[in-house]
């Protein structure tokens, strides 16, 4: 019953859309239609040509520019609509291209690291089932486990730094600070987001690493501990700004109601604002975790660059390698399966962070629904 | 008679108590700051202060703070002062003190040479009793006695010298040794935090108000430290970078201003090595990324907010945009290397870097432009439509002009972010470690027409080019050495230049936002 219903709905939807398209075609000036078709067709041809790496892609691109220019002069409204639509698809196309190209480049490494489990050979299993990464001496193996361990260590420490500090700072900006102080603190934290990661890395390399080496009598100065703290500092602004958005989106009536009942500010925050904004705040922490996972330069510059798992597992006084620093350090000198293995590391990173991003978007959407569409 | 009215109205007898509690908060704050100074090495823990070693003095003060805090709790418990404590200090405080005392127990018994099982047992016993002391008695006891115990233990061990200058403890199997120089400040910082929180609660008379004060003290401290770190970072880079940045700088003479660090290359002929090629590379990089991303992003934002109906397509674009926003920069670099480099002459090139950064800038521009366009009130659109203006004309002459400030702010902040990116251009653009002035890209003069496809070419765009962040990375990997006079000074000058370029973008972006917001509210 419901199945037939959905089918009819679906069919009706298509019919409605067809009718609308037909009406649109009938109403529009045929010349304008031609121009738009030529413009969009040549853009598509140029894109396909570029994909095939053909130097002839320049020809349809020129045709696109000409047709669009002509259309802009004669039929601006229609051509503007078509061009903006094309621009909108660019984000989708970019994401698609990233997926296709990174996955395609990583296939040889996944093939190379095929291992069998329960009698079935699974490509890529060898990257996660044994801990050896060595691209030079036999046996050449490309396990990502050491780098995943490093990324987990750095991200954990970074989250321990960024999450409590970030949420506290967001509470301060959204709830506690008087307006003049807020106008000072908010841009200040934005500026913190702007300090380039290589500058953090440079300070880490020239100041923190030598200091840590002496202060803890280490073998070399690279430690997951201080890389994690630095990366946490870099993820902090993301947490602050997203959590602050979530906190300010809680309707004022809720807070005022609580204050009118005689609750202190802190009671209102912990029993009204924070629970109401909880999903938004956790989305902020998730995004911060994503930033920390993807942070590259500070880790590359501060870590030792040896793909090895520290012993004992939780030893924060070693600093070997993370997924990001592996790519940044190895790319360029690598080729063949080695280069492909770097792409595999990129795939792991990309998929993890994309999942975090989609998860946090889902949480945020749920929160917006629960607060009744309040922005 | 209810307690609430009694505490709310009778406050006179609490002034001395409040003053003492306020003083305790203040002393904890001072101890925190001095502790930070010792951690950063500004003062040594064995420096003599008032006839005592600093670490011993720390111990005395912490001990006194611990005793005072317990005194506050007792004064309230025995009814000498009016406070409004709740029946229990609460589960959060109880959990925190359980954790703290578990760690203390495990650490101390570990130092005494007890095995893992023993350490866990000692930790569990201490943690459990801390939980009982915190959670079960009334709040004024529960939030002071465990604090007093922490401060007392730490203070005593500092006074007696169990931990102090010259103390060291090798972490067996961890390849690290703890020294008094780092452990003492950390212990002092932590203990002063705890006593400060407890004294602040006492200042507020425990209960809801006390918790309010306690939490505020901690939050102010957090925000204060974040801002201190920010200011400290910028100041540090500035102080270290100024000599390099202004080496050979002079005003007057043949050319009005001579600034060799910014106008020279790093070749042998230059008397002062400079960063001109990298600076110009960054400028072109930003221009290229903006030319690609801004029209695309703004166009997409217009389509999404003005033309498209909310549906599956817009939902997918939104997910894709946010996904791109959070994609790690190194993944963009890999993408650029796999997709763009084979299509632009098979080598690292300026245009590959431009487009890679353009892809990164696109979601930033799209998100902020969309917000700016959605923020334009619907009345504008309705008024324009009521005058018989077509949809596109409304967008072009009403919506976009009203949204320009928001779009501009977003673009400027986004540019600030990508101008400092290193990972993507490391994989796509490359360039030399210390390029000479001739390596600076000449994009405008490089365009050539040719008879074979693609008919227009520009060798400057197809060459590996340096940029500020990449050059800094390359210098670091080269071990801060090179064929120049003072590589260290050069690198710090380079870092300061990069920081200034980025911060100028941020300052302009934030200033634009404030300017237009004030104009809007006038």
Coordinates of C-alpha atoms in Angstrom, one line a residue, chain B residues 233-497:
Chain B
X233 CA 53.1 34.4 20.8
X234 CA 52.8 37.5 18.7
X235 CA 55.1 39.5 20.9
X236 CA 57.7 36.7 20.9
X237 CA 57.8 36.4 17.1
X238 CA 57.9 40.2 16.8
X239 CA 60.8 40.6 19.2
X240 CA 62.8 37.8 17.6
X241 CA 61.9 38.8 14.0
X242 CA 62.4 42.6 14.1
X243 CA 66.2 42.5 13.7
X244 CA 65.9 40.3 10.6
X245 CA 62.9 42.3 9.1
X246 CA 64.6 45.7 9.6
X247 CA 68.2 44.6 8.7
X248 CA 69.6 47.4 6.4
X249 CA 66.3 49.4 6.6
X250 CA 66.8 53.0 6.0
X251 CA 64.7 56.1 5.2
X252 CA 65.9 58.7 2.8
X253 CA 68.6 58.5 0.1
X254 CA 68.0 57.8 -3.5
X255 CA 64.9 55.7 -3.1
X256 CA 62.7 57.2 -0.4
X257 CA 62.6 54.0 1.7
X258 CA 65.1 51.2 1.4
X259 CA 63.8 48.0 2.9
X260 CA 66.2 45.3 1.6
X261 CA 64.6 42.4 3.5
X262 CA 61.4 42.8 1.5
X263 CA 62.9 43.9 -1.8
X264 CA 65.9 41.7 -2.1
X265 CA 66.3 38.1 -3.1
X266 CA 68.7 35.8 -1.2
X267 CA 71.3 35.4 -4.0
X268 CA 75.0 36.0 -3.5
X269 CA 74.8 39.5 -5.1
X270 CA 72.4 40.8 -2.5
X271 CA 74.2 42.4 0.5
X272 CA 71.2 41.8 2.7
X273 CA 69.3 38.6 2.0
X274 CA 65.6 39.2 1.5
X275 CA 62.4 37.4 0.9
X276 CA 61.1 39.3 -2.2
X277 CA 60.5 36.2 -4.4
X278 CA 58.5 34.4 -1.7
X279 CA 56.6 37.6 -0.8
X280 CA 55.7 38.1 -4.5
X281 CA 54.8 34.4 -4.7
X282 CA 52.4 34.7 -1.8
X283 CA 50.8 37.8 -3.4
X284 CA 50.2 36.0 -6.7
X285 CA 49.1 32.9 -4.9
X286 CA 46.4 34.9 -3.0
X287 CA 45.4 36.8 -6.2
X288 CA 45.0 33.5 -8.1
X289 CA 43.0 31.8 -5.4
X290 CA 40.7 34.8 -5.0
X291 CA 40.1 35.1 -8.8
X292 CA 39.0 31.5 -8.8
X293 CA 37.2 31.2 -5.5
X294 CA 35.4 34.5 -5.0
X295 CA 33.2 34.6 -8.2
X296 CA 32.5 30.9 -7.9
X297 CA 31.7 31.1 -4.2
X298 CA 29.5 34.2 -4.4
X299 CA 27.7 32.9 -7.5
X300 CA 27.0 29.6 -5.7
X301 CA 25.8 31.5 -2.6
X302 CA 23.4 33.6 -4.8
X303 CA 22.0 30.5 -6.5
X304 CA 21.6 28.6 -3.2
X305 CA 19.9 31.5 -1.3
X306 CA 17.9 33.2 -4.2
X307 CA 17.1 30.6 -6.9
X308 CA 17.2 27.1 -5.5
X309 CA 14.4 25.5 -3.6
X310 CA 15.3 23.8 -0.4
X311 CA 15.7 20.2 -1.3
X312 CA 18.0 17.3 -1.9
X313 CA 20.3 19.3 -4.1
X314 CA 20.8 22.2 -1.7
X315 CA 21.2 19.7 1.1
X316 CA 23.9 17.8 -0.8
X317 CA 25.7 21.1 -1.6
X318 CA 25.6 22.1 2.0
X319 CA 27.1 18.8 3.2
X320 CA 29.7 19.0 0.5
X321 CA 30.6 22.6 1.5
X322 CA 31.0 21.8 5.1
X323 CA 32.9 18.6 4.3
X324 CA 35.3 20.7 2.1
X325 CA 35.6 23.2 4.9
X326 CA 36.9 20.6 7.3
X327 CA 39.0 18.6 4.9
X328 CA 42.6 18.7 6.1
X329 CA 44.9 21.0 4.1
X330 CA 47.3 18.2 3.4
X331 CA 44.5 16.3 1.6
X332 CA 43.9 19.3 -0.6
X333 CA 47.6 19.1 -1.3
X334 CA 47.4 15.5 -2.3
X335 CA 44.4 16.3 -4.5
X336 CA 46.3 19.1 -6.2
X337 CA 49.3 16.9 -6.7
X338 CA 47.2 14.1 -8.3
X339 CA 44.7 16.2 -10.3
X340 CA 46.3 19.5 -11.2
X341 CA 50.0 18.8 -11.6
X342 CA 49.6 16.3 -14.5
X343 CA 47.4 18.8 -16.2
X344 CA 49.8 21.7 -15.9
X345 CA 53.1 20.5 -17.4
X346 CA 53.8 17.7 -14.9
X347 CA 55.7 19.7 -12.4
X348 CA 55.0 21.8 -9.3
X349 CA 53.8 25.1 -10.5
X350 CA 52.4 28.5 -9.4
X351 CA 49.0 27.9 -11.0
X352 CA 48.6 24.5 -9.4
X353 CA 49.2 26.2 -6.0
X354 CA 46.7 28.9 -6.9
X355 CA 44.0 26.5 -7.8
X356 CA 44.6 24.2 -4.8
X357 CA 44.3 27.2 -2.4
X358 CA 41.3 28.3 -4.5
X359 CA 39.6 25.0 -3.8
X360 CA 40.3 25.5 -0.1
X361 CA 39.0 29.1 -0.1
X362 CA 35.8 28.2 -2.0
X363 CA 33.9 26.7 1.0
X364 CA 34.9 29.6 3.3
X365 CA 33.7 32.2 0.7
X366 CA 30.5 30.2 0.0
X367 CA 29.5 29.8 3.7
X368 CA 30.1 33.4 4.6
X369 CA 28.5 34.8 1.4
X370 CA 25.5 32.7 2.0
X371 CA 25.1 33.9 5.5
X372 CA 25.5 37.5 4.3
X373 CA 22.9 37.1 1.6
X374 CA 20.5 35.4 3.9
X375 CA 21.0 38.3 6.4
X376 CA 19.6 40.8 3.9
X377 CA 16.0 41.4 5.1
X378 CA 13.2 40.1 2.9
X379 CA 11.6 43.5 3.0
X380 CA 14.3 44.7 0.6
X381 CA 13.4 42.0 -1.9
X382 CA 9.6 42.5 -1.5
X383 CA 9.9 46.3 -1.9
X384 CA 12.0 45.8 -5.1
X385 CA 9.5 43.2 -6.4
X386 CA 6.6 45.5 -5.6
X387 CA 8.2 48.1 -7.9
X388 CA 8.0 45.6 -10.7
X389 CA 11.8 44.9 -10.8
X390 CA 12.7 41.5 -12.1
X391 CA 14.3 38.9 -9.9
X392 CA 17.8 39.1 -11.4
X393 CA 17.7 43.0 -11.2
X394 CA 16.7 42.7 -7.6
X395 CA 19.6 40.5 -6.8
X396 CA 22.0 42.6 -8.7
X397 CA 21.0 46.0 -7.5
X398 CA 19.4 45.3 -4.1
X399 CA 20.5 42.1 -2.5
X400 CA 24.2 42.0 -3.5
X401 CA 25.0 45.6 -2.6
X402 CA 23.4 45.0 0.8
X403 CA 25.4 41.8 1.3
X404 CA 28.8 43.1 0.1
X405 CA 30.1 44.0 3.6
X406 CA 29.5 40.5 4.9
X407 CA 30.9 38.9 1.8
X408 CA 34.0 41.2 1.9
X409 CA 34.6 40.3 5.6
X410 CA 34.4 36.6 4.8
X411 CA 36.7 36.8 1.8
X412 CA 39.3 38.8 3.7
X413 CA 39.3 36.4 6.7
X414 CA 39.4 33.4 4.3
X415 CA 42.3 34.9 2.5
X416 CA 44.1 35.5 5.8
X417 CA 43.7 31.8 6.5
X418 CA 44.9 30.5 3.1
X419 CA 47.8 32.9 2.9
X420 CA 49.5 31.1 5.8
X421 CA 48.8 27.6 4.5
X422 CA 51.9 25.5 3.9
X423 CA 50.8 21.9 3.4
X424 CA 48.9 22.3 0.1
X425 CA 51.6 24.4 -1.6
X426 CA 54.3 22.1 -0.3
X427 CA 52.9 19.4 -2.5
X428 CA 51.8 21.5 -5.5
X429 CA 54.0 24.6 -5.7
X430 CA 57.4 23.9 -4.3
X431 CA 60.2 26.5 -5.0
X432 CA 63.7 26.9 -3.7
X433 CA 64.9 27.3 -0.1
X434 CA 66.7 30.6 -0.7
X435 CA 65.6 31.9 -4.2
X436 CA 67.4 34.8 -5.7
X437 CA 65.6 37.9 -6.9
X438 CA 65.5 36.5 -10.5
X439 CA 63.3 33.7 -9.2
X440 CA 60.4 36.1 -8.5
X441 CA 57.5 35.2 -10.7
X442 CA 56.8 37.7 -13.5
X443 CA 53.1 36.8 -14.2
X444 CA 51.9 39.9 -15.9
X445 CA 54.8 40.0 -18.4
X446 CA 54.7 36.3 -19.0
X447 CA 51.7 35.8 -21.2
X448 CA 52.4 34.5 -24.6
X449 CA 50.2 33.7 -27.6
X450 CA 51.0 30.6 -29.6
X451 CA 49.8 28.8 -32.7
X452 CA 49.1 25.4 -31.0
X453 CA 46.6 24.6 -28.3
X454 CA 46.1 26.0 -25.6
X455 CA 47.0 29.1 -27.7
X456 CA 47.7 31.2 -24.5
X457 CA 50.6 30.3 -22.2
X458 CA 52.4 31.8 -19.3
X459 CA 55.7 30.2 -18.3
X460 CA 55.7 32.2 -15.0
X461 CA 52.5 30.3 -14.0
X462 CA 54.0 26.9 -14.9
X463 CA 57.2 27.2 -12.8
X464 CA 57.8 26.1 -9.2
X465 CA 57.6 29.2 -7.1
X466 CA 58.4 29.9 -3.5
X467 CA 55.9 31.5 -1.0
X468 CA 56.5 32.8 2.5
X469 CA 55.1 29.8 4.4
X470 CA 56.8 27.3 2.1
X471 CA 60.2 29.1 2.4
X472 CA 59.9 29.0 6.2
X473 CA 59.3 25.3 6.1
X474 CA 62.1 24.7 3.6
X475 CA 64.5 26.7 5.9
X476 CA 63.5 24.5 8.9
X477 CA 64.0 21.3 7.0
X478 CA 67.4 22.6 5.8
X479 CA 68.3 22.8 9.5
X480 CA 68.2 26.6 9.6
X481 CA 71.4 26.9 7.6
X482 CA 72.1 28.2 4.2
X483 CA 74.3 30.4 2.1
X484 CA 73.4 33.6 3.9
X485 CA 74.9 35.5 6.7
X486 CA 72.6 34.8 9.6
X487 CA 70.0 32.1 8.8
X488 CA 68.5 32.2 12.3
X489 CA 67.8 35.9 12.0
X490 CA 66.6 35.5 8.5
X491 CA 64.1 32.7 9.5
X492 CA 62.7 34.8 12.3
X493 CA 62.3 37.8 10.1
X494 CA 60.6 35.6 7.5
X495 CA 58.2 34.2 10.3
X496 CA 57.4 37.8 11.4
X497 CA 56.8 38.8 7.8

